[in-house]
Structures are given as structure tokens and as C-alpha cells.
mmCIF file of C-alpha atoms in Angstrom:
data_model
loop_
_atom_site.group_PDB
_atom_site.id
_atom_site.type_symbol
_atom_site.label_atom_id
_atom_site.label_comp_id
_atom_site.label_asym_id
_atom_site.label_seq_id
_atom_site.Cartn_x
_atom_site.Cartn_y
_atom_site.Cartn_z
ATOM 1 C CA UNK J 389 -15.504 22.500 23.334
ATOM 2 C CA UNK J 390 -15.722 20.793 19.939
ATOM 3 C CA UNK J 391 -14.793 22.576 16.729
ATOM 4 C CA UNK J 392 -18.485 22.646 15.758
ATOM 5 C CA UNK J 393 -19.243 24.703 18.907
ATOM 6 C CA UNK J 394 -16.200 26.991 18.687
ATOM 7 C CA UNK J 395 -16.860 30.674 17.950
ATOM 8 C CA UNK J 396 -13.984 31.795 15.701
ATOM 9 C CA UNK J 397 -12.365 35.186 16.169
ATOM 10 C CA UNK J 398 -12.413 35.501 12.387
ATOM 11 C CA UNK J 399 -15.438 33.683 10.932
ATOM 12 C CA UNK J 400 -15.538 32.700 7.289
ATOM 13 C CA UNK J 401 -17.500 35.842 6.396
ATOM 14 C CA UNK J 402 -14.996 38.210 8.025
ATOM 15 C CA UNK J 403 -12.846 40.496 5.916
ATOM 16 C CA UNK J 404 -9.570 38.993 7.137
ATOM 17 C CA UNK J 405 -10.713 35.407 6.576
ATOM 18 C CA UNK J 406 -11.881 36.329 3.074
ATOM 19 C CA UNK J 407 -8.568 37.974 2.168
ATOM 20 C CA UNK J 408 -6.543 35.207 3.782
ATOM 21 C CA UNK J 409 -8.464 32.523 1.923
ATOM 22 C CA UNK J 410 -7.975 34.417 -1.343
ATOM 23 C CA UNK J 411 -4.220 34.627 -0.731
ATOM 24 C CA UNK J 412 -4.045 30.921 0.148
ATOM 25 C CA UNK J 413 -5.991 29.938 -2.981
ATOM 26 C CA UNK J 414 -3.697 32.115 -5.108
ATOM 27 C CA UNK J 415 -0.608 30.626 -3.405
ATOM 28 C CA UNK J 416 0.502 34.201 -2.619
ATOM 29 C CA UNK J 417 2.850 33.168 0.184
ATOM 30 C CA UNK J 418 4.144 36.693 0.834
ATOM 31 C CA UNK J 419 0.606 38.015 1.268
ATOM 32 C CA UNK J 420 -0.316 35.087 3.564
ATOM 33 C CA UNK J 421 2.678 35.771 5.787
ATOM 34 C CA UNK J 422 1.954 39.503 5.861
ATOM 35 C CA UNK J 423 -1.676 38.997 6.896
ATOM 36 C CA UNK J 424 -0.731 36.583 9.685
ATOM 37 C CA UNK J 425 2.008 38.772 11.100
ATOM 38 C CA UNK J 426 0.425 42.240 10.811
ATOM 39 C CA UNK J 427 -3.369 42.025 10.720
ATOM 40 C CA UNK J 428 -4.338 39.276 13.180
ATOM 41 C CA UNK J 429 -5.267 40.906 16.481
ATOM 42 C CA UNK J 430 -3.759 38.222 18.758
ATOM 43 C CA UNK J 431 -1.424 35.364 18.019
ATOM 44 C CA UNK J 432 -3.781 32.553 19.086
ATOM 45 C CA UNK J 433 -6.827 33.832 17.213
ATOM 46 C CA UNK J 434 -9.124 31.174 15.772
ATOM 47 C CA UNK J 435 -9.643 31.592 12.025
ATOM 48 C CA UNK J 436 -12.389 29.871 10.022
ATOM 49 C CA UNK J 437 -11.319 28.899 6.490
ATOM 50 C CA UNK J 438 -14.201 26.595 5.499
ATOM 51 C CA UNK J 439 -17.726 25.764 6.657
ATOM 52 C CA UNK J 440 -20.340 23.879 4.628
ATOM 53 C CA UNK J 441 -22.875 23.577 7.472
ATOM 54 C CA UNK J 442 -25.838 24.138 5.146
ATOM 55 C CA UNK J 443 -28.269 22.886 7.825
ATOM 56 C CA UNK J 444 -27.720 26.143 9.791
ATOM 57 C CA UNK J 445 -28.225 28.405 6.777
ATOM 58 C CA UNK J 446 -31.596 27.989 5.029
ATOM 59 C CA UNK J 447 -30.457 30.314 2.251
ATOM 60 C CA UNK J 448 -27.434 28.175 1.402
ATOM 61 C CA UNK J 449 -27.309 26.473 -1.980
ATOM 62 C CA UNK J 450 -27.402 22.758 -1.237
ATOM 63 C CA UNK J 451 -24.768 20.416 -2.725
ATOM 64 C CA UNK J 452 -25.942 17.852 -5.336
ATOM 65 C CA UNK J 453 -25.530 14.914 -2.934
ATOM 66 C CA UNK J 454 -28.039 16.510 -0.571
ATOM 67 C CA UNK J 455 -30.563 17.098 -3.354
ATOM 68 C CA UNK J 456 -30.220 13.418 -4.310
ATOM 69 C CA UNK J 457 -30.934 12.363 -0.751
ATOM 70 C CA UNK J 458 -27.385 11.218 0.007
ATOM 71 C CA UNK J 459 -27.064 13.663 2.897
ATOM 72 C CA UNK J 460 -25.155 13.272 6.103
ATOM 73 C CA UNK J 461 -25.309 14.910 9.506
ATOM 74 C CA UNK J 462 -21.597 15.677 9.323
ATOM 75 C CA UNK J 463 -20.112 18.637 7.539
ATOM 76 C CA UNK J 464 -16.724 20.106 6.802
ATOM 77 C CA UNK J 465 -15.515 22.944 8.966
ATOM 78 C CA UNK J 466 -11.925 24.132 9.019
ATOM 79 C CA UNK J 467 -10.729 26.068 12.049
ATOM 80 C CA UNK J 468 -7.102 26.979 12.509
ATOM 81 C CA UNK J 469 -4.725 29.517 14.033
ATOM 82 C CA UNK J 470 -2.094 31.793 12.516
ATOM 83 C CA UNK J 471 0.536 29.381 13.834
ATOM 84 C CA UNK J 472 -1.230 26.436 12.198
ATOM 85 C CA UNK J 473 -1.361 28.197 8.820
ATOM 86 C CA UNK J 474 2.286 29.255 9.017
ATOM 87 C CA UNK J 475 3.407 25.723 9.935
ATOM 88 C CA UNK J 476 1.318 24.137 7.184
ATOM 89 C CA UNK J 477 2.769 26.506 4.564
ATOM 90 C CA UNK J 478 6.360 26.268 5.794
ATOM 91 C CA UNK J 479 6.648 29.981 6.695
ATOM 92 C CA UNK J 480 9.510 29.713 9.199
ATOM 93 C CA UNK J 481 9.997 33.488 9.650
ATOM 94 C CA UNK J 482 6.303 34.030 10.277
ATOM 95 C CA UNK J 483 6.277 31.095 12.671
ATOM 96 C CA UNK J 484 9.228 32.553 14.575
ATOM 97 C CA UNK J 485 7.480 35.940 14.786
ATOM 98 C CA UNK J 486 4.287 34.415 16.205
ATOM 99 C CA UNK J 487 6.121 32.188 18.686
ATOM 100 C CA UNK J 488 8.228 35.126 19.909
ATOM 101 C CA UNK J 489 4.953 36.898 20.703
ATOM 102 C CA UNK J 490 3.798 33.986 22.866
ATOM 103 C CA UNK J 491 1.692 31.884 20.468
ATOM 104 C CA UNK J 492 0.665 28.517 21.904
ATOM 105 C CA UNK J 493 2.626 25.850 19.926
ATOM 106 C CA UNK J 494 -0.010 23.220 20.768
ATOM 107 C CA UNK J 495 -3.192 25.180 19.942
ATOM 108 C CA UNK J 496 -5.469 22.977 17.826
ATOM 109 C CA UNK J 497 -9.022 24.372 17.458
ATOM 110 C CA UNK J 498 -9.491 22.401 14.255
ATOM 111 C CA UNK J 499 -8.238 19.108 15.645
ATOM 112 C CA UNK J 500 -4.617 19.307 14.438
ATOM 113 C CA UNK J 501 -1.842 21.336 16.051
ATOM 114 C CA UNK J 502 0.856 23.349 14.270
ATOM 115 C CA UNK J 503 3.332 20.474 14.736
ATOM 116 C CA UNK J 504 0.938 18.099 12.982
ATOM 117 C CA UNK J 505 0.676 20.565 10.103
ATOM 118 C CA UNK J 506 4.445 20.991 9.823
ATOM 119 C CA UNK J 507 4.971 17.210 9.676
ATOM 120 C CA UNK J 508 2.200 16.720 7.155
ATOM 121 C CA UNK J 509 3.837 19.301 4.910
ATOM 122 C CA UNK J 510 7.353 17.998 5.488
ATOM 123 C CA UNK J 511 8.563 21.363 6.824
ATOM 124 C CA UNK J 512 11.542 20.356 8.975
ATOM 125 C CA UNK J 513 12.606 23.879 10.022
ATOM 126 C CA UNK J 514 9.069 24.632 11.224
ATOM 127 C CA UNK J 515 8.866 21.383 13.177
ATOM 128 C CA UNK J 516 12.227 22.072 14.828
ATOM 129 C CA UNK J 517 11.186 25.624 15.760
ATOM 130 C CA UNK J 518 7.907 24.458 17.300
ATOM 131 C CA UNK J 519 9.657 21.751 19.311
ATOM 132 C CA UNK J 520 12.230 24.261 20.551
ATOM 133 C CA UNK J 521 9.343 26.421 21.792
ATOM 134 C CA UNK J 522 7.799 23.567 23.752
ATOM 135 C CA UNK J 523 5.439 21.852 21.319
ATOM 136 C CA UNK J 524 4.468 18.419 22.644
ATOM 137 C CA UNK J 525 6.160 15.782 20.396
ATOM 138 C CA UNK J 526 3.372 13.254 21.047
ATOM 139 C CA UNK J 527 0.371 15.600 20.993
ATOM 140 C CA UNK J 528 -2.676 13.720 19.657
ATOM 141 C CA UNK J 529 -4.954 15.227 17.032
ATOM 142 C CA UNK J 530 -8.736 14.876 17.121
ATOM 143 C CA UNK J 531 -8.255 11.679 15.091
ATOM 144 C CA UNK J 532 -5.861 10.295 17.703
ATOM 145 C CA UNK J 533 -2.759 10.774 15.568
ATOM 146 C CA UNK J 534 0.619 11.899 16.904
ATOM 147 C CA UNK J 535 2.907 14.076 14.733
ATOM 148 C CA UNK J 536 4.995 10.996 13.816
ATOM 149 C CA UNK J 537 1.874 9.450 12.260
ATOM 150 C CA UNK J 538 1.732 12.409 9.870
ATOM 151 C CA UNK J 539 5.306 11.976 8.616
ATOM 152 C CA UNK J 540 4.039 10.390 5.404
ATOM 153 C CA UNK J 541 6.371 11.678 2.698
ATOM 154 C CA UNK J 542 10.081 11.412 2.005
ATOM 155 C CA UNK J 543 10.351 15.159 2.719
ATOM 156 C CA UNK J 544 9.167 14.572 6.301
ATOM 157 C CA UNK J 545 12.236 12.535 7.325
ATOM 158 C CA UNK J 546 13.796 15.599 8.975
ATOM 159 C CA UNK J 547 10.572 16.177 10.912
ATOM 160 C CA UNK J 548 10.638 12.588 12.168
ATOM 161 C CA UNK J 549 14.259 12.962 13.232
ATOM 162 C CA UNK J 550 13.461 16.176 15.132
ATOM 163 C CA UNK J 551 10.464 14.562 16.857
ATOM 164 C CA UNK J 552 12.518 11.601 18.039
ATOM 165 C CA UNK J 553 15.287 13.912 19.243
ATOM 166 C CA UNK J 554 12.699 15.681 21.413
ATOM 167 C CA UNK J 555 11.311 12.481 22.903
ATOM 168 C CA UNK J 556 8.520 11.322 20.566
ATOM 169 C CA UNK J 557 7.565 7.661 21.050
ATOM 170 C CA UNK J 558 8.012 5.166 18.199
ATOM 171 C CA UNK J 559 5.587 2.822 19.995
ATOM 172 C CA UNK J 560 2.536 5.101 20.092
ATOM 173 C CA UNK J 561 -0.485 3.766 18.228
ATOM 174 C CA UNK J 562 -2.929 6.145 16.619
ATOM 175 C CA UNK J 563 -6.075 6.514 14.552
ATOM 176 C CA UNK J 564 -8.925 4.081 14.085
ATOM 177 C CA UNK J 565 -6.514 1.383 12.879
ATOM 178 C CA UNK J 566 -4.123 1.870 15.824
ATOM 179 C CA UNK J 567 -1.089 2.095 13.544
ATOM 180 C CA UNK J 568 2.404 2.705 14.878
ATOM 181 C CA UNK J 569 4.750 5.111 13.060
ATOM 182 C CA UNK J 570 6.413 2.011 11.569
ATOM 183 C CA UNK J 571 3.067 0.946 10.078
ATOM 184 C CA UNK J 572 2.685 4.418 8.558
ATOM 185 C CA UNK J 573 6.170 4.201 7.055
ATOM 186 C CA UNK J 574 5.241 0.781 5.617
ATOM 187 C CA UNK J 575 1.987 2.116 4.128
ATOM 188 C CA UNK J 576 3.859 4.948 2.436
ATOM 189 C CA UNK J 577 6.902 2.933 1.315
ATOM 190 C CA UNK J 578 9.273 5.085 3.394
ATOM 191 C CA UNK J 579 12.291 2.852 3.952
ATOM 192 C CA UNK J 580 14.425 5.633 5.471
ATOM 193 C CA UNK J 581 11.709 6.440 8.011
ATOM 194 C CA UNK J 582 11.398 2.753 8.857
ATOM 195 C CA UNK J 583 15.164 2.482 9.358
ATOM 196 C CA UNK J 584 15.034 5.528 11.639
ATOM 197 C CA UNK J 585 12.225 4.076 13.759
ATOM 198 C CA UNK J 586 13.874 0.664 14.010
ATOM 199 C CA UNK J 587 17.071 2.375 15.090
ATOM 200 C CA UNK J 588 15.096 4.006 17.919
ATOM 201 C CA UNK J 589 13.707 0.690 19.141
ATOM 202 C CA UNK J 590 10.473 0.289 17.171
ATOM 203 C CA UNK J 591 9.077 -3.246 17.506
ATOM 204 C CA UNK J 592 9.330 -4.769 14.054
ATOM 205 C CA UNK J 593 6.372 -7.131 14.566
ATOM 206 C CA UNK J 594 4.053 -4.765 16.461
ATOM 207 C CA UNK J 595 0.413 -5.304 15.423
ATOM 208 C CA UNK J 596 -2.141 -2.676 14.483
ATOM 209 C CA UNK J 597 -5.897 -2.890 14.982
ATOM 210 C CA UNK J 598 -6.264 -5.244 12.005
ATOM 211 C CA UNK J 599 -3.608 -7.588 13.328
ATOM 212 C CA UNK J 600 -1.098 -6.494 10.687
ATOM 213 C CA UNK J 601 2.623 -6.119 11.159
ATOM 214 C CA UNK J 602 4.548 -3.468 9.229
ATOM 215 C CA UNK J 603 5.714 -6.179 6.795
ATOM 216 C CA UNK J 604 2.141 -7.249 6.147
ATOM 217 C CA UNK J 605 1.105 -3.633 5.616
ATOM 218 C CA UNK J 606 3.956 -2.986 3.165
ATOM 219 C CA UNK J 607 3.124 -6.079 1.109
ATOM 220 C CA UNK J 608 -0.487 -4.961 0.844
ATOM 221 C CA UNK J 609 0.316 -1.620 -0.793
ATOM 222 C CA UNK J 610 3.012 -2.671 -3.297
ATOM 223 C CA UNK J 611 0.936 -2.241 -6.424
ATOM 224 C CA UNK J 612 2.144 0.571 -8.657
ATOM 225 C CA UNK J 613 5.517 0.168 -10.417
ATOM 226 C CA UNK J 614 6.735 3.499 -9.001
ATOM 227 C CA UNK J 615 6.114 2.200 -5.463
ATOM 228 C CA UNK J 616 7.644 -1.204 -5.955
ATOM 229 C CA UNK J 617 11.399 -0.538 -5.619
ATOM 230 C CA UNK J 618 10.916 1.383 -2.373
ATOM 231 C CA UNK J 619 8.581 -1.280 -1.036
ATOM 232 C CA UNK J 620 11.072 -4.042 -1.828
ATOM 233 C CA UNK J 621 13.823 -2.164 0.037
ATOM 234 C CA UNK J 622 11.498 -1.595 2.953
ATOM 235 C CA UNK J 623 10.445 -5.250 3.174
ATOM 236 C CA UNK J 624 14.076 -6.381 2.952
ATOM 237 C CA UNK J 625 14.916 -3.994 5.798
ATOM 238 C CA UNK J 626 12.084 -5.315 7.974
ATOM 239 C CA UNK J 627 13.113 -8.920 7.328
ATOM 240 C CA UNK J 628 16.730 -8.081 8.163
ATOM 241 C CA UNK J 629 15.482 -6.775 11.514
ATOM 242 C CA UNK J 630 13.717 -10.053 12.234
ATOM 243 C CA UNK J 631 10.207 -9.479 10.898
ATOM 244 C CA UNK J 632 8.176 -12.697 10.815
ATOM 245 C CA UNK J 633 7.686 -13.647 7.164
ATOM 246 C CA UNK J 634 4.541 -15.624 8.050
ATOM 247 C CA UNK J 635 2.812 -13.218 10.458
ATOM 248 C CA UNK J 636 -0.976 -13.492 9.963
ATOM 249 C CA UNK J 637 -3.490 -10.655 10.194
ATOM 250 C CA UNK J 638 -7.059 -10.869 11.505
ATOM 251 C CA UNK J 639 -8.123 -12.642 8.292
ATOM 252 C CA UNK J 640 -5.242 -15.128 8.584
ATOM 253 C CA UNK J 641 -3.574 -13.554 5.529
ATOM 254 C CA UNK J 642 0.197 -13.680 5.526
ATOM 255 C CA UNK J 643 2.473 -11.105 3.880
ATOM 256 C CA UNK J 644 2.888 -13.645 1.064
ATOM 257 C CA UNK J 645 -0.875 -13.670 0.423
ATOM 258 C CA UNK J 646 -0.755 -9.902 -0.070
ATOM 259 C CA UNK J 647 2.420 -9.959 -2.149
ATOM 260 C CA UNK J 648 0.752 -12.452 -4.491
ATOM 261 C CA UNK J 649 -2.117 -10.111 -5.263
ATOM 262 C CA UNK J 650 -0.791 -7.220 -7.331
ATOM 263 C CA UNK J 651 2.913 -6.896 -6.508
ATOM 264 C CA UNK J 652 5.705 -7.872 -8.936
ATOM 265 C CA UNK J 653 7.345 -11.299 -8.386
ATOM 266 C CA UNK J 654 10.459 -10.051 -6.598
ATOM 267 C CA UNK J 655 8.465 -9.442 -3.415
ATOM 268 C CA UNK J 656 7.114 -12.992 -3.271
ATOM 269 C CA UNK J 657 10.629 -14.276 -3.979
ATOM 270 C CA UNK J 658 12.030 -12.231 -1.081
ATOM 271 C CA UNK J 659 9.421 -13.574 1.335
ATOM 272 C CA UNK J 660 9.856 -17.168 0.197
ATOM 273 C CA UNK J 661 13.640 -16.944 0.595
ATOM 274 C CA UNK J 662 12.998 -15.831 4.190
ATOM 275 C CA UNK J 663 10.849 -18.852 4.946
ATOM 276 C CA UNK J 664 7.315 -17.751 4.060
ATOM 277 C CA UNK J 665 4.958 -20.724 3.765
ATOM 278 C CA UNK J 666 3.638 -21.074 0.181
ATOM 279 C CA UNK J 667 0.891 -23.456 1.366
ATOM 280 C CA UNK J 668 -0.615 -21.117 3.984
ATOM 281 C CA UNK J 669 -4.408 -20.744 3.880
ATOM 282 C CA UNK J 670 -6.359 -17.669 4.955
ATOM 283 C CA UNK J 671 -9.804 -17.762 6.599
ATOM 284 C CA UNK J 672 -11.414 -17.997 3.178
ATOM 285 C CA UNK J 673 -9.329 -21.058 2.318
ATOM 286 C CA UNK J 674 -7.227 -19.198 -0.263
ATOM 287 C CA UNK J 675 -3.530 -19.957 -0.670
ATOM 288 C CA UNK J 676 -0.932 -17.530 -2.054
ATOM 289 C CA UNK J 677 -1.154 -19.418 -5.353
ATOM 290 C CA UNK J 678 -4.909 -18.895 -5.304
ATOM 291 C CA UNK J 679 -4.337 -15.156 -4.846
ATOM 292 C CA UNK J 680 -2.138 -15.089 -7.964
ATOM 293 C CA UNK J 681 -4.830 -16.817 -9.999
ATOM 294 C CA UNK J 682 -7.578 -14.527 -8.669
ATOM 295 C CA UNK J 683 -5.778 -11.369 -9.770
ATOM 296 C CA UNK J 684 -3.774 -12.558 -12.794
ATOM 297 C CA UNK J 685 -6.109 -11.228 -15.464
ATOM 298 C CA UNK J 686 -6.283 -7.728 -13.950
ATOM 299 C CA UNK J 687 -2.599 -7.399 -12.973
ATOM 300 C CA UNK J 688 -0.537 -8.120 -16.118
ATOM 301 C CA UNK J 689 2.005 -5.446 -15.064
ATOM 302 C CA UNK J 690 2.867 -7.620 -12.046
ATOM 303 C CA UNK J 691 4.021 -10.538 -14.260
ATOM 304 C CA UNK J 692 1.840 -13.038 -12.332
ATOM 305 C CA UNK J 693 3.354 -15.984 -14.211
ATOM 306 C CA UNK J 694 6.694 -15.329 -12.515
ATOM 307 C CA UNK J 695 5.123 -15.075 -9.066
ATOM 308 C CA UNK J 696 3.395 -18.378 -9.818
ATOM 309 C CA UNK J 697 6.756 -19.918 -10.761
ATOM 310 C CA UNK J 698 8.297 -18.745 -7.501
ATOM 311 C CA UNK J 699 5.521 -20.392 -5.516
ATOM 312 C CA UNK J 700 5.687 -23.679 -7.416
ATOM 313 C CA UNK J 701 9.488 -23.756 -7.234
ATOM 314 C CA UNK J 702 9.245 -23.345 -3.450
ATOM 315 C CA UNK J 703 6.847 -26.256 -3.061
ATOM 316 C CA UNK J 704 3.411 -24.677 -3.320
ATOM 317 C CA UNK J 705 0.602 -27.214 -3.886
ATOM 318 C CA UNK J 706 -0.958 -26.989 -7.333
ATOM 319 C CA UNK J 707 -4.666 -26.653 -8.110
ATOM 320 C CA UNK J 708 -6.861 -29.738 -7.845
ATOM 321 C CA UNK J 709 -7.052 -31.060 -11.463
ATOM 322 C CA UNK J 710 -10.852 -30.919 -11.563
ATOM 323 C CA UNK J 711 -10.664 -27.186 -10.781
ATOM 324 C CA UNK J 712 -8.443 -26.377 -13.762
ATOM 325 C CA UNK J 713 -11.457 -25.414 -15.863
ATOM 326 C CA UNK J 714 -12.256 -22.665 -13.339
ATOM 327 C CA UNK J 715 -8.656 -21.450 -13.535
ATOM 328 C CA UNK J 716 -8.846 -21.360 -17.318
ATOM 329 C CA UNK J 717 -12.027 -19.310 -17.165
ATOM 330 C CA UNK J 718 -10.497 -16.796 -14.725
ATOM 331 C CA UNK J 719 -7.025 -16.542 -16.242
ATOM 332 C CA UNK J 720 -7.741 -16.942 -19.962
ATOM 333 C CA UNK J 721 -6.391 -13.423 -20.776
ATOM 334 C CA UNK J 722 -3.087 -14.415 -19.092
ATOM 335 C CA UNK J 723 -1.952 -17.493 -21.077
ATOM 336 C CA UNK J 724 1.538 -17.473 -19.522
ATOM 337 C CA UNK J 725 -0.125 -18.169 -16.154
ATOM 338 C CA UNK J 726 -2.082 -21.050 -17.690
ATOM 339 C CA UNK J 727 1.129 -22.419 -19.222
ATOM 340 C CA UNK J 728 3.144 -22.349 -15.987
ATOM 341 C CA UNK J 729 0.385 -24.010 -13.985
ATOM 342 C CA UNK J 730 -0.356 -26.600 -16.689
ATOM 343 C CA UNK J 731 3.327 -27.547 -16.864
ATOM 344 C CA UNK J 732 3.403 -28.260 -13.123
ATOM 345 C CA UNK J 733 1.386 -31.457 -13.791
ATOM 346 C CA UNK J 734 2.975 -34.529 -15.450
ATOM 347 C CA UNK J 735 -0.258 -35.062 -17.359
ATOM 348 C CA UNK J 736 -3.579 -33.243 -17.260
ATOM 349 C CA UNK J 737 -6.573 -34.334 -19.257
ATOM 350 C CA UNK J 738 -7.581 -31.588 -21.699
ATOM 351 C CA UNK J 739 -11.215 -31.404 -22.698
ATOM 352 C CA UNK J 740 -12.565 -29.886 -25.889
ATOM 353 C CA UNK J 741 -15.269 -28.326 -23.700
ATOM 354 C CA UNK J 742 -12.614 -26.017 -22.258
ATOM 355 C CA UNK J 743 -12.852 -23.935 -25.438
ATOM 356 C CA UNK J 744 -16.278 -22.736 -24.334
ATOM 357 C CA UNK J 745 -14.903 -20.746 -21.367
ATOM 358 C CA UNK J 746 -12.288 -18.881 -23.450
ATOM 359 C CA UNK J 747 -13.713 -15.713 -25.014
ATOM 360 C CA UNK J 748 -13.277 -15.730 -28.789
ATOM 361 C CA UNK J 749 -11.295 -12.485 -28.811
ATOM 362 C CA UNK J 750 -8.914 -13.889 -26.173
ATOM 363 C CA UNK J 751 -8.506 -17.122 -28.154
ATOM 364 C CA UNK J 752 -7.650 -15.190 -31.314
ATOM 365 C CA UNK J 753 -5.247 -12.866 -29.468
ATOM 366 C CA UNK J 754 -3.312 -15.837 -28.061
ATOM 367 C CA UNK J 755 -4.073 -18.334 -30.797
ATOM 368 C CA UNK J 756 -0.665 -20.165 -30.916
ATOM 369 C CA UNK J 757 -0.789 -20.954 -27.200
ATOM 370 C CA UNK J 758 -4.391 -22.123 -27.114
ATOM 371 C CA UNK J 759 -3.940 -24.206 -30.234
ATOM 372 C CA UNK J 760 -1.001 -25.945 -28.547
ATOM 373 C CA UNK J 761 -3.099 -26.461 -25.405
ATOM 374 C CA UNK J 762 -5.883 -28.252 -27.252
ATOM 375 C CA UNK J 763 -3.397 -30.223 -29.332
ATOM 376 C CA UNK J 764 -2.268 -31.856 -26.064
ATOM 377 C CA UNK J 765 -5.734 -33.429 -25.823
ATOM 378 C CA UNK J 766 -4.810 -35.878 -28.581
ATOM 379 C CA UNK J 767 -1.726 -37.470 -26.990
ATOM 380 C CA UNK J 768 0.641 -37.660 -24.017
ATOM 381 C CA UNK J 769 3.084 -34.924 -23.077
ATOM 382 C CA UNK J 770 6.569 -35.128 -24.567
ATOM 383 C CA UNK J 771 9.319 -37.143 -22.845
ATOM 384 C CA UNK J 772 11.258 -33.979 -21.974
ATOM 385 C CA UNK J 773 8.309 -32.652 -20.011
ATOM 386 C CA UNK J 774 7.867 -35.941 -18.161
ATOM 387 C CA UNK J 775 11.564 -35.861 -17.222
ATOM 388 C CA UNK J 776 11.108 -32.317 -15.972
ATOM 389 C CA UNK J 777 8.258 -33.390 -13.726
ATOM 390 C CA UNK J 778 10.253 -36.337 -12.362
ATOM 391 C CA UNK J 779 13.197 -34.073 -11.460
ATOM 392 C CA UNK J 780 10.919 -31.475 -9.906
ATOM 393 C CA UNK J 781 9.173 -34.140 -7.822
ATOM 394 C CA UNK J 782 12.544 -35.407 -6.588
ATOM 395 C CA UNK J 783 13.749 -31.900 -5.651
ATOM 396 C CA UNK J 784 10.406 -30.905 -4.116
ATOM 397 C CA UNK J 785 10.325 -27.494 -2.436
ATOM 398 C CA UNK J 786 14.069 -27.061 -3.023
ATOM 399 C CA UNK J 787 13.719 -26.696 -6.801
ATOM 400 C CA UNK J 788 14.603 -23.014 -6.616
ATOM 401 C CA UNK J 789 17.874 -23.883 -4.877
ATOM 402 C CA UNK J 790 18.922 -27.187 -6.458
ATOM 403 C CA UNK J 791 18.089 -26.680 -10.139
ATOM 404 C CA UNK J 792 20.609 -23.819 -10.604
ATOM 405 C CA UNK J 793 23.291 -26.145 -9.213
ATOM 406 C CA UNK J 794 22.797 -28.726 -11.984
ATOM 407 C CA UNK J 795 25.519 -28.810 -14.703
ATOM 408 C CA UNK J 796 23.021 -27.840 -17.392
ATOM 409 C CA UNK J 797 22.730 -24.973 -19.882
ATOM 410 C CA UNK J 798 20.783 -21.994 -18.552
ATOM 411 C CA UNK J 799 17.991 -22.678 -21.007
ATOM 412 C CA UNK J 800 17.427 -26.151 -19.555
ATOM 413 C CA UNK J 801 17.571 -24.825 -16.012
ATOM 414 C CA UNK J 802 14.877 -22.320 -16.948
ATOM 415 C CA UNK J 803 12.842 -25.120 -18.480
ATOM 416 C CA UNK J 804 13.040 -27.107 -15.235
ATOM 417 C CA UNK J 805 11.974 -23.998 -13.314
ATOM 418 C CA UNK J 806 8.857 -23.620 -15.499
ATOM 419 C CA UNK J 807 9.933 -20.595 -17.525
ATOM 420 C CA UNK J 808 7.035 -20.052 -20.003
ATOM 421 C CA UNK J 809 7.813 -20.557 -23.690
ATOM 422 C CA UNK J 810 4.552 -19.396 -25.236
ATOM 423 C CA UNK J 811 3.355 -22.843 -26.381
ATOM 424 C CA UNK J 812 2.948 -26.326 -24.884
ATOM 425 C CA UNK J 813 4.744 -29.455 -26.076
#
């Protein structure tokens, strides 16, 4: 029987459901526990906490989306049990009371069992208690997710450890994307979870339904600064365990393609040092360098100029000269990106027509750089730059390794490695 057909013991309109919902909304944990332990008639009762099935109630006030015609045949209905509520709220004493009275640890009228709820909330003591009373460690929810798939926060590490101790599988795929627990850890930047799963035999290069490995997944979510440090540790861990730095997903995107979108430069550097191919093309014909240029203007926090340097210093092909005008148009608000790319050519013909694609406010904001760019149109590049290009051509894709070995001041080494200066010479 589906949840839509289930007749709850305590429907939404019942007195107990009303009082329980009020206590939950008020975060009155003592009252919640008291209601579950003293007023529910039997331990596996089905309680309805939400139901917006307006189609079955002509008197119901319709939501705005329905009035606008954006209606759907699906609706939200929340069915649960006392055990499910107690596990979700972390009420260990209440949970123990219900289990001692014979509550079913796997009851899931709403699609998720109590163990799922405990893991989602990161309540280790509740998860351990449920497992000790026979909860199935690999029970699937209505969405096809095992409890390990719901260990999505740092607080859930203890839950994951308890699940594995009781026989949960690190290889089980779940959900529409067929993710493994390692994929979930990668999505959430949970390096300790990933280490735990790898220690229990998780396959580091297992693929999900989109053809992604955990490394690919992690590189695709490293966007916000607060996520970055954890993501970098996680990716380093996966690479240490043999993750393929060039594994392609269903769109032929490598982890490096994803790291060159919005992530800070350290991630691209890590992948390149582990052999990622800077010249790889996805199905759309985009290279990692192309990904940097596509997102440079909208990701200034990611320091795209430094990611670009890493790629060029590891042998990435540059942009076809005739396409530089398109790059200028896309990346005009990020002049450091323009500078690094421009300096990767010995000589590039500058046209006065380029000024037309630079918005006036951008030109004025970065006036010294753009003035130096158009000054190059009237003569050749300086001898120092031409020497830089000759050395870089000789070193090729080993620039990142060989330049620091040269007996030169750090400033000159940085110059050879395309460190932006703010103006062109």
C-alpha cells in the first residue's frame, strides 16, 4: 500500500496530531517525547503530520501555484510513526521506551524508516539503538536510498560507523542517480566519511548513473570558499587511494573540467600534479582552459587567472589567435585572465576594434591594464617577454617543474610562470 492510500491511525485533523505538530513546531522536545510515550495508543501507530492534497478537499484554499495554472498531480503528505519522530529528533530515551514495547525498527509508512531519520539527523545514539534492536542496516527508502546514503553531515560520522559495524554495504547504489555512499560523501565534502568507506573497501572509481566517480563529483561541487578546504582534502584522499585523475563522465568531462569551473586554483593544481590531461576535450569540444574562460567573469573569488596559469604551465594549448576577440568579450571584467592568456603568446596582433567589445565602465575600472593592452598594438613585445616565451617553449609542459629549479630570483621565476603584473609590456 502506498503512502497516498494509507489510512493513518492519527490523521492530520486528530487531536493528538494537532498537539504533536504544535509541539514539533515550537521545538518543545519534552512535550514531543511525552506525547509519543504516553498518549499514542500503540507503538507502531501511523501519524499524519502534513497533507496538502487539495484535490480531495473542495473547500481547501488553493496554493498560488495552482491558481496560476502551475499545478501538479503530486502533493506532499507526511506519514510517520512514533519511532520515526523520536529517531528524527534524537530522543534516545523515548526511542528506547518504544523499542522495549516492541516497536518495529523498520516501519516506514512515509517512505523512510527510523534508521534513515536518525542518520539524516546525525543522531548516533539513536542509530546504534535501532541497529541493536534489529533495524536493517541496508533498508531502502521509497526513494531507493539506504541509511548510509543519508549520512550527509559531519555529525553523521558516528551513524556511518555504526551502520558499517552492523554490516551495511559501502557498494550499494541508491536514488535516481545510483550514487554510492562514497559519492554522497564527495557531494557533501565529507573527507572523514570517505576515509571510513575506503577503509571498508569502497571502490574509489565506482561510477554513478551519470558516469561520475567520487573524484569527479567532488570537483563539481567545490564552489563556495567554506567548502573548498574540505573538498581539497577529500580529493587528495581519493587520489592517494588511486582515483583516476582523468576519469570521464557521460559528457566526457574530466574532474579537471569541473575543477576549472568555479573552484579555486589549488584543486586544478592537485589534479594536474596527479597527471590530469590539460588538453582533454568534452563532448562539446571544451577544454579545461575553455571552462576557465567561460566562468572567469562570474567567479572572481576562484582566482581564475591562477587556474589559467596552472593549465598553461602544465602544457595546455592556448586559444586560437583569431578567437582572442571572443575571449576579450567574455572575460573583459577579469583583466588578470586576459593578461595571463595574452602573455602566453610571443606576439599577438592587437586591433583597435577590440575596444568595442569592452564595456566602457569595465574599461574605466581597469584603465591602466587596457591602456597597456592597446599600446602593444603600436610595436613588438619587449625582449624580456620574447625570452620568456622562448624558455617556456623549450620547457613545454614541464614549466611548472623546471622553472623553479632555475638559479633566478623568485620574481623572475614568477614572471616565467606568467604571474600577472597588472599591465603589459
